[in-house]
Coordinates of C-alpha atoms and ligand atoms in Angstrom, one line a residue:
M1141 CA 134.9 101.5 -9.1
R1142 CA 131.6 103.2 -9.8
R1143 CA 131.4 104.3 -6.2
R1144 CA 134.8 105.8 -6.4
H1145 CA 133.9 107.7 -9.5
L1146 CA 130.9 109.1 -7.8
L1147 CA 132.9 110.1 -4.8
L1148 CA 135.5 111.8 -7.0
F1149 CA 132.7 113.6 -8.7
L1150 CA 131.3 114.7 -5.4
L1151 CA 134.8 115.8 -4.4
L1152 CA 135.3 117.9 -7.5
A1153 CA 131.8 119.4 -7.0
S1154 CA 132.7 120.3 -3.5
C1155 CA 135.9 122.0 -4.6
A1156 CA 133.8 124.6 -6.3
S1157 CA 132.6 125.7 -2.9
P1158 CA 135.1 127.8 -1.2
H1159 CA 134.4 126.8 2.4
V1160 CA 133.9 123.0 2.1
K1161 CA 137.0 121.4 3.6
Y1162 CA 136.0 117.8 2.8
P1163 CA 133.8 116.2 0.3
P1164 CA 130.7 114.5 1.5
A1165 CA 132.4 111.2 1.6
P1166 CA 131.3 108.4 4.0
Q1167 CA 131.6 109.6 7.5
P1168 CA 131.0 107.3 10.3
A1169 CA 129.3 109.8 12.6
P1170 CA 129.1 113.5 12.9
A1171 CA 132.1 113.2 15.1
P1172 CA 133.7 116.5 16.2
R1173 CA 136.7 117.4 14.1
P1174 CA 139.0 120.3 14.0
A1175 CA 137.3 123.3 12.5
P1176 CA 138.6 124.3 9.2
T1177 CA 141.2 127.0 9.3
P1178 CA 139.4 130.2 9.0
R1179 CA 140.2 132.0 5.8
P1180 CA 140.0 135.8 6.0
T1181 CA 139.7 136.3 2.2
P1182 CA 136.6 135.2 0.5
G1183 CA 136.6 133.8 -3.0
P1184 CA 138.2 130.8 -4.6
V1185 CA 140.7 129.3 -2.1
T1186 CA 142.5 126.0 -1.8
P1187 CA 139.8 123.6 -0.4
V1188 CA 142.1 121.7 2.0
T1189 CA 144.4 123.0 4.6
P1190 CA 147.8 121.3 4.5
P1191 CA 147.5 118.6 7.2
T1192 CA 151.2 118.4 7.9
A1193 CA 153.9 120.9 8.7
S1194 CA 156.9 118.8 8.3
G1195 CA 159.0 121.5 6.9
D1196 CA 159.5 119.5 3.7
I1197 CA 157.6 121.4 1.1
A1198 CA 157.2 118.4 -1.3
F1199 CA 155.9 116.2 1.5
D1200 CA 153.4 118.8 2.8
T1201 CA 152.2 119.6 -0.7
W1202 CA 151.7 115.9 -1.4
A1203 CA 149.9 115.5 2.0
A1204 CA 147.5 118.4 1.3
D1205 CA 146.8 116.9 -2.2
F1206 CA 146.3 113.4 -0.8
Y1207 CA 143.9 114.4 1.9
P1208 CA 140.7 114.7 -0.2
R1209 CA 141.7 111.5 -2.1
A1210 CA 141.9 109.6 1.1
V1211 CA 138.5 111.0 2.3
A1212 CA 137.0 110.0 -1.1
A1213 CA 138.4 106.5 -0.5
G1214 CA 136.6 106.2 2.8
I1215 CA 139.0 107.4 5.4
A1216 CA 137.3 109.7 7.9
P1217 CA 138.8 113.1 8.3
A1218 CA 139.1 112.5 12.0
T1219 CA 141.3 109.4 11.3
L1220 CA 143.4 111.4 8.8
D1221 CA 143.8 114.4 11.2
R1222 CA 145.0 112.0 13.9
E1223 CA 147.4 109.9 11.8
F1224 CA 148.8 112.9 9.9
A1225 CA 149.4 115.1 12.9
G1226 CA 153.2 115.7 13.1
L1227 CA 153.9 113.3 10.2
T1228 CA 157.2 113.8 8.6
P1229 CA 158.9 111.9 5.7
D1230 CA 161.3 109.1 6.7
P1231 CA 164.7 109.6 5.1
R1232 CA 165.6 105.9 5.5
V1233 CA 162.8 104.9 3.2
G1234 CA 163.9 106.9 0.2
N1235 CA 167.4 105.6 0.5
L1236 CA 166.3 102.0 0.8
D1237 CA 164.0 102.3 -2.2
N1238 CA 166.9 102.1 -4.6
H1239 CA 168.7 99.1 -3.1
Q1240 CA 166.9 95.8 -3.3
P1241 CA 169.7 93.1 -3.2
E1242 CA 167.8 90.5 -5.2
F1243 CA 167.9 92.8 -8.2
S1244 CA 171.5 93.9 -8.2
K1245 CA 173.2 90.6 -7.6
P1246 CA 173.7 87.8 -10.2
L1247 CA 170.9 85.4 -9.8
S1248 CA 173.2 82.5 -9.0
D1249 CA 174.8 84.4 -6.1
Y1250 CA 171.4 85.4 -4.8
I1251 CA 170.2 81.8 -4.8
K1252 CA 173.4 80.5 -3.3
G1253 CA 173.1 83.0 -0.5
V1254 CA 169.5 81.9 0.2
V1255 CA 169.5 78.2 -0.1
T1256 CA 172.1 77.3 2.5
P1257 CA 172.6 74.3 4.7
G1258 CA 171.9 76.5 7.8
R1259 CA 168.5 77.5 6.4
D1260 CA 167.7 74.0 5.5
A1261 CA 168.2 72.9 9.0
I1262 CA 166.2 75.7 10.5
G1263 CA 163.3 75.1 8.1
V1264 CA 163.2 71.4 9.0
R1265 CA 163.0 72.3 12.7
K1266 CA 160.5 75.1 12.2
R1267 CA 157.9 72.8 10.7
A1268 CA 157.3 71.3 14.1
D1269 CA 156.5 74.8 15.5
V1270 CA 153.2 75.1 13.6
P1271 CA 150.7 72.5 14.6
Q1272 CA 148.2 74.1 12.3
F1273 CA 150.1 73.0 9.1
D1274 CA 147.7 70.1 8.5
F1275 CA 144.7 72.5 8.7
I1276 CA 146.4 75.1 6.4
E1277 CA 147.3 72.5 3.8
M1278 CA 143.8 71.1 3.8
S1279 CA 142.3 74.6 3.5
Y1280 CA 144.5 76.0 0.7
G1281 CA 146.3 73.1 -0.9
V1282 CA 149.7 74.7 -0.5
P1283 CA 152.3 72.4 0.9
R1284 CA 154.0 73.4 4.2
E1285 CA 157.4 73.3 2.6
I1286 CA 156.5 76.1 0.2
L1287 CA 155.1 78.1 3.2
L1288 CA 158.3 77.4 5.1
G1289 CA 160.2 78.7 2.1
I1290 CA 158.2 81.9 2.1
W1291 CA 158.5 82.3 5.8
A1292 CA 162.3 81.9 5.6
M1293 CA 162.6 84.4 2.7
E1294 CA 160.2 87.0 4.0
S1295 CA 161.2 87.3 7.7
G1296 CA 163.8 84.6 8.6
F1297 CA 160.9 82.6 10.2
G1298 CA 159.5 85.7 11.9
A1299 CA 162.8 87.1 13.2
I1300 CA 163.1 90.1 10.9
Q1301 CA 159.7 91.7 10.4
G1302 CA 160.8 95.3 10.0
D1303 CA 160.2 98.2 12.5
F1304 CA 159.1 100.8 10.1
D1305 CA 155.9 102.7 10.7
V1306 CA 153.9 101.6 7.7
V1307 CA 151.8 104.8 7.5
R1308 CA 155.0 107.0 7.5
S1309 CA 156.8 104.8 5.0
M1310 CA 153.9 104.8 2.6
A1311 CA 153.5 108.5 2.9
T1312 CA 157.2 109.0 2.3
L1313 CA 157.1 106.8 -0.9
A1314 CA 153.9 108.5 -2.1
A1315 CA 155.4 112.0 -1.6
Q1316 CA 158.5 111.0 -3.5
G1317 CA 156.4 110.2 -6.4
R1318 CA 158.2 107.3 -8.1
R1319 CA 155.7 104.8 -6.6
R1320 CA 152.9 107.2 -5.8
A1321 CA 150.0 105.1 -7.0
F1322 CA 151.2 102.0 -5.2
A1323 CA 152.1 103.9 -2.0
E1324 CA 148.9 105.8 -1.8
H1325 CA 146.9 102.7 -2.4
E1326 CA 148.7 100.9 0.5
L1327 CA 148.5 104.0 2.7
I1328 CA 144.8 104.1 2.3
A1329 CA 144.6 100.4 3.1
A1330 CA 146.8 100.9 6.2
L1331 CA 144.5 103.7 7.3
K1332 CA 141.5 101.5 6.8
I1333 CA 143.0 98.8 9.1
I1334 CA 143.6 101.5 11.7
Q1335 CA 140.2 103.0 11.3
S1336 CA 138.5 99.6 11.6
G1337 CA 140.1 99.1 15.0
E1338 CA 141.5 95.7 14.0
F1339 CA 145.1 96.9 14.6
S1340 CA 146.5 100.2 15.9
R1341 CA 149.0 102.4 14.1
A1342 CA 151.7 101.3 16.6
Q1343 CA 151.0 97.7 15.7
L1344 CA 151.2 98.3 11.9
H1345 CA 155.0 98.0 11.6
G1346 CA 156.8 96.4 8.7
S1347 CA 159.5 96.8 6.1
W1348 CA 160.4 100.1 4.5
A1349 CA 158.2 99.0 1.5
G1350 CA 155.1 98.4 3.7
A1351 CA 155.3 94.6 4.0
M1352 CA 154.1 93.5 7.4
G1353 CA 154.4 90.6 9.7
Q1354 CA 156.0 87.2 9.5
T1355 CA 155.0 86.7 5.9
Q1356 CA 155.3 90.3 4.9
L1357 CA 151.9 91.2 3.5
I1358 CA 151.3 94.8 2.2
P1359 CA 148.3 96.5 3.8
S1360 CA 146.0 95.9 0.8
S1361 CA 146.9 92.2 0.8
F1362 CA 146.3 92.1 4.5
L1363 CA 142.8 93.5 4.1
S1364 CA 141.8 91.2 1.2
T1365 CA 143.8 88.0 2.1
A1366 CA 144.9 87.7 5.7
V1367 CA 143.1 85.0 7.6
D1368 CA 143.0 83.6 11.1
G1369 CA 145.0 80.4 11.0
D1370 CA 144.9 79.6 14.7
L1371 CA 141.3 80.3 15.1
D1372 CA 141.6 82.7 18.0
G1373 CA 139.4 85.3 16.3
K1374 CA 142.3 87.6 15.2
R1375 CA 144.4 87.6 12.1
D1376 CA 147.6 88.5 13.8
I1377 CA 150.3 88.1 11.1
W1378 CA 152.9 89.7 13.4
N1379 CA 152.7 87.4 16.4
S1380 CA 151.0 84.2 15.2
P1381 CA 153.0 82.0 12.8
A1382 CA 149.8 80.1 12.0
D1383 CA 148.0 83.3 11.0
A1384 CA 150.9 84.5 8.9
L1385 CA 151.3 81.2 7.1
A1386 CA 147.6 80.6 6.5
S1387 CA 147.5 84.1 5.1
A1388 CA 150.4 83.4 2.8
A1389 CA 148.7 80.1 1.7
N1390 CA 145.5 82.1 0.9
L1391 CA 147.5 84.5 -1.2
L1392 CA 149.0 81.7 -3.2
Y1393 CA 145.7 80.0 -3.5
K1394 CA 144.2 83.2 -4.9
G1395 CA 147.2 83.5 -7.2
G1396 CA 146.3 80.2 -8.8
W1397 CA 148.1 77.6 -6.8
K1398 CA 147.1 74.1 -7.8
A1399 CA 147.3 71.4 -5.1
G1400 CA 149.5 68.5 -6.0
Q1401 CA 151.3 70.1 -8.9
S1402 CA 155.1 70.8 -8.8
W1403 CA 156.2 74.4 -8.8
A1404 CA 159.1 73.6 -11.2
R1405 CA 161.5 70.8 -12.0
E1406 CA 165.1 70.9 -13.0
V1407 CA 165.4 69.3 -16.5
S1408 CA 168.2 68.4 -18.8
T1409 CA 168.3 69.3 -22.5
P1410 CA 169.7 67.4 -25.4
A1411 CA 172.8 68.4 -27.4
G1412 CA 171.8 70.9 -30.0
F1413 CA 168.7 72.0 -28.1
D1414 CA 166.8 74.8 -29.7
W1415 CA 167.3 77.5 -27.0
S1416 CA 164.9 79.8 -28.7
L1417 CA 162.2 77.7 -26.9
S1418 CA 163.3 79.1 -23.6
E1419 CA 161.0 81.6 -22.0
G1420 CA 158.7 80.6 -24.9
P1421 CA 155.8 78.2 -25.4
K1422 CA 154.2 76.5 -22.5
L1423 CA 154.2 72.8 -23.3
T1424 CA 153.4 69.7 -21.3
P1425 CA 156.2 67.5 -20.0
L1426 CA 155.3 64.9 -22.6
E1427 CA 155.6 67.5 -25.4
W1428 CA 159.0 68.6 -23.9
A1429 CA 160.0 65.0 -23.8
A1430 CA 159.5 64.8 -27.5
K1431 CA 162.1 67.5 -27.8
G1432 CA 164.5 65.5 -25.6
V1433 CA 163.9 67.5 -22.4
V1434 CA 163.7 65.1 -19.4
R1435 CA 163.8 65.4 -15.6
A1436 CA 167.4 66.0 -14.6
D1437 CA 167.0 63.4 -11.8
G1438 CA 166.0 60.8 -14.3
L1439 CA 162.7 60.1 -12.6
P1440 CA 159.4 60.0 -14.6
W1441 CA 156.9 62.8 -14.4
T1442 CA 154.0 62.4 -11.9
D1443 CA 150.6 61.7 -13.3
I1444 CA 149.5 65.1 -12.0
D1445 CA 152.3 67.1 -13.7
Q1446 CA 152.2 65.2 -17.0
P1447 CA 149.4 67.2 -18.6
V1448 CA 150.3 70.6 -17.2
P1449 CA 151.8 73.2 -19.6
A1450 CA 155.2 74.4 -18.4
Q1451 CA 157.7 76.9 -19.5
L1452 CA 161.4 76.2 -20.0
V1453 CA 163.9 78.7 -18.5
A1454 CA 167.6 78.8 -18.3
P1455 CA 168.2 81.6 -15.8
T1456 CA 172.0 81.5 -16.0
G1457 CA 172.1 80.4 -19.7
A1458 CA 172.8 77.0 -21.3
R1459 CA 175.7 76.3 -18.9
G1460 CA 173.6 76.5 -15.8
P1461 CA 170.6 74.5 -14.5
V1462 CA 167.4 74.5 -16.6
F1463 CA 163.9 74.3 -15.3
L1464 CA 160.4 73.7 -16.4
L1465 CA 158.2 76.2 -14.6
F1466 CA 154.7 75.0 -13.7
P1467 CA 151.8 77.4 -13.0
N1468 CA 152.6 77.2 -9.3
H1469 CA 155.8 79.0 -9.9
F1470 CA 153.8 81.9 -11.2
A1471 CA 151.6 81.7 -8.1
I1472 CA 154.7 82.3 -6.0
R1473 CA 155.4 85.3 -8.1
K1474 CA 152.2 86.9 -6.9
Y1475 CA 154.2 87.4 -3.7
N1476 CA 157.2 89.0 -5.5
N1477 CA 157.3 89.1 -9.2
S1478 CA 160.9 88.1 -9.5
L1479 CA 162.2 84.8 -11.1
A1480 CA 165.0 84.8 -8.6
Y1481 CA 162.7 85.1 -5.6
A1482 CA 160.3 82.4 -6.8
L1483 CA 163.2 80.0 -7.6
A1484 CA 164.6 80.7 -4.1
V1485 CA 161.3 79.8 -2.4
G1486 CA 160.8 76.7 -4.5
L1487 CA 164.4 75.4 -4.1
L1488 CA 164.2 76.0 -0.3
A1489 CA 160.9 74.1 -0.3
D1490 CA 162.6 71.2 -2.2
R1491 CA 165.3 71.1 0.4
Y1492 CA 162.7 71.0 3.2
S1493 CA 161.1 68.1 1.3
G1494 CA 164.3 66.2 1.5
M1495 CA 165.4 66.6 -2.1
G1496 CA 169.1 66.8 -2.8
P1497 CA 171.0 69.7 -4.5
L1498 CA 170.5 70.6 -8.2
V1499 CA 171.9 68.1 -10.6
K1500 CA 173.6 70.9 -12.5
P1501 CA 175.2 73.4 -10.1
W1502 CA 174.9 77.1 -10.6
P1503 CA 177.7 78.5 -12.7
Q1504 CA 180.0 81.3 -11.6
E1505 CA 178.5 84.5 -13.0
T1506 CA 180.4 87.7 -13.7
P1507 CA 178.4 90.6 -12.5
L1508 CA 177.7 93.1 -15.3
S1509 CA 177.7 96.8 -14.6
L1510 CA 174.9 99.1 -15.6
A1511 CA 177.3 100.3 -18.4
D1512 CA 177.8 96.8 -19.7
R1513 CA 174.0 96.2 -19.9
M1514 CA 173.3 99.5 -21.5
T1515 CA 176.1 98.9 -24.0
A1516 CA 174.6 95.5 -25.0
Q1517 CA 171.1 97.0 -25.3
R1518 CA 172.3 99.9 -27.5
A1519 CA 174.3 97.5 -29.7
L1520 CA 171.3 95.2 -30.2
A1521 CA 169.2 98.3 -31.0
A1522 CA 171.8 99.6 -33.5
L1523 CA 171.8 96.2 -35.2
G1524 CA 168.0 96.5 -35.6
Y1525 CA 166.8 94.3 -32.7
D1526 CA 163.9 95.6 -30.6
V1527 CA 165.0 95.9 -27.0
G1528 CA 162.6 98.7 -26.1
A1529 CA 164.3 101.8 -24.5
P1530 CA 167.8 100.8 -23.3
D1531 CA 167.5 101.0 -19.5
G1532 CA 170.1 98.5 -18.3
V1533 CA 167.4 96.1 -17.2
V1534 CA 167.8 92.8 -19.0
G1535 CA 164.2 91.9 -19.3
L1536 CA 162.2 89.6 -21.6
K1537 CA 162.6 91.9 -24.6
T1538 CA 166.3 92.2 -24.3
R1539 CA 166.7 88.5 -23.8
A1540 CA 164.5 87.7 -26.8
A1541 CA 166.5 90.1 -29.0
L1542 CA 169.7 88.6 -27.7
R1543 CA 168.5 85.1 -28.6
T1544 CA 167.6 86.2 -32.1
W1545 CA 171.0 87.8 -32.6
Q1546 CA 172.8 84.8 -31.1
Q1547 CA 170.9 82.5 -33.4
A1548 CA 171.8 84.6 -36.5
R1549 CA 175.4 84.4 -35.5
G1550 CA 175.4 80.7 -34.9
L1551 CA 175.9 81.1 -31.2
T1552 CA 174.2 79.2 -28.4
A1553 CA 170.9 81.2 -28.5
D1554 CA 170.1 81.0 -24.7
G1555 CA 169.5 84.8 -24.4
Y1556 CA 172.0 85.0 -21.5
L1557 CA 173.9 88.2 -21.4
S1558 CA 177.4 87.3 -20.4
L1559 CA 180.4 89.5 -20.5
A1560 CA 181.6 87.6 -23.6
M1561 CA 178.3 88.5 -25.3
V1562 CA 178.7 92.2 -24.3
Q1563 CA 182.1 92.2 -25.9
K1564 CA 180.9 90.5 -29.1
L1565 CA 178.1 92.9 -29.4
T1566 CA 180.4 95.9 -28.9
A1567 CA 182.9 94.5 -31.4
E1568 CA 180.2 94.1 -34.0
T1569 CA 178.9 97.7 -33.6
Q1570 CA 182.1 99.6 -33.1
P1571 CA 183.8 101.1 -36.1
P1572 CA 186.9 99.1 -37.2
A1573 CA 189.8 100.2 -35.0
A1574 CA 192.8 101.9 -36.7
P1575 CA 195.8 99.6 -37.1
T1576 CA 197.7 101.3 -34.4
A1577 CA 195.0 101.1 -31.8
A1578 CA 195.6 99.0 -28.8
P1579 CA 193.7 95.7 -28.9
A1580 CA 190.2 96.0 -27.5
T1581 CA 189.8 94.7 -24.0
G1582 CA 186.1 94.9 -23.9
P1583 CA 183.6 97.5 -23.1
A1584 CA 183.4 97.0 -19.4
S1585 CA 184.8 100.4 -18.6
A1586 CA 182.4 101.1 -15.7
P1587 CA 183.2 99.6 -12.3
A1588 CA 181.5 96.3 -11.7
D1589 CA 179.8 97.7 -8.7
A1590 CA 178.0 100.4 -10.6
V1591 CA 174.5 100.8 -9.1
P1592 CA 171.9 99.2 -11.3
P1593 CA 168.8 101.1 -12.1
A1594 CA 166.1 100.9 -9.5
P1595 CA 163.6 98.1 -10.3
S1596 CA 160.0 98.8 -11.2
A1597 CA 157.4 98.1 -8.5
A1598 CA 156.8 94.8 -10.3
G1599 CA 160.4 93.7 -10.1
P1600 CA 163.1 93.4 -12.7
E1601 CA 161.1 91.3 -15.1
T1602 CA 158.4 92.2 -17.4
A1603 CA 155.3 90.6 -15.9
P1604 CA 154.8 87.1 -17.1
S1605 CA 151.6 86.0 -18.6
P1606 CA 149.2 85.1 -15.8
P1607 CA 149.0 81.4 -14.9
P1608 CA 146.2 79.6 -16.7
R1609 CA 143.2 79.4 -14.4
Ligands
LIG2717 CA1 144.7 84.2 14.9

């Protein structure tokens, strides 16, 4: 950090001098580099020549602006000149940025689409393909079933890794601005990988969002976390399943994974359960048992799980399956901070371990349109409940407000926003209809396929509290 500040200071100092193209950032050698564009007029001038000429003004402006920041972060000008030559934004990346299926589908549909008998069978077969699993489990404490779940979710066991040029994708996202800080950070990390010679630009391919290889690590995670799982001297997450899976295990380990503990367990709740406890306190299974919460399969808790604080969630409300989430659930969310994603990985892992289906099946959910969700948030706000700024994202705050409202109305206070709840909220906040008015049929005036708002970089949830370490 201190070093970065110093470099930024040097950068700013250098900007005062009209002919300095780059700040005196670390440069590997006095390698020849293109001479700065001669400027005929003396006096204060822009210190950096735009490195691209894509024809897209926003992109070229961003690139010129980014150049000194990259140099300050340790990227040699020669590297930048080479990698930015002829660079243009990728129109596919901008389009995809707004469509992540896990955030626009009801959670139950998402899980049902992921945890399928076909995937179960492939996962069971795939475990035989990685002779290094014993070594990986011993090194990081993460069971192979969880890693198989991640492998399945991230790339279909290596089949779908993405063919996007990661440098171009990150430059596109950075230039668009919505995820600039994230994208520039990852772009710099990608340039560092290239500059180090570990992998070439052509080898750095991945998803539109910069996730690379069989377990889809973003460049900064690759730099900090990727490891050599097959001990051949390279950490090739694209071509070596062992490298990709060991790297994923390392990421979970660094995210607080605790060997031997469950990731979550389905539980059953007693009649009259106080649903305000969902998404609330972290209690041990023994403390939950005192409230009537027991394992749904009727088995006792393991000695290892018994003292571990766990959070109760009912992702599809009181009528769907209920889980106690252990710290390992939150370690999975270091991969992708989405409850749905982490449930999918964990439930796949359970199937690979030979566990049967959930005791309580997923209910049929009615998809809510953006208008439905906004209507509910505005109604809660009008009734005095704090939902933050109504944005159509049903996050922790909205669910907490909904629970309090449900409790005050004598409803099942599970914080689940169903269409019935949207209608009740609307009825409560709409002025009384004139006697001649047609009977209200509910507020769902927008089409059910209305595009939801794009998720934040951290996913649709407000970040959970970090797992206890
Ligand atoms: Ca290797």
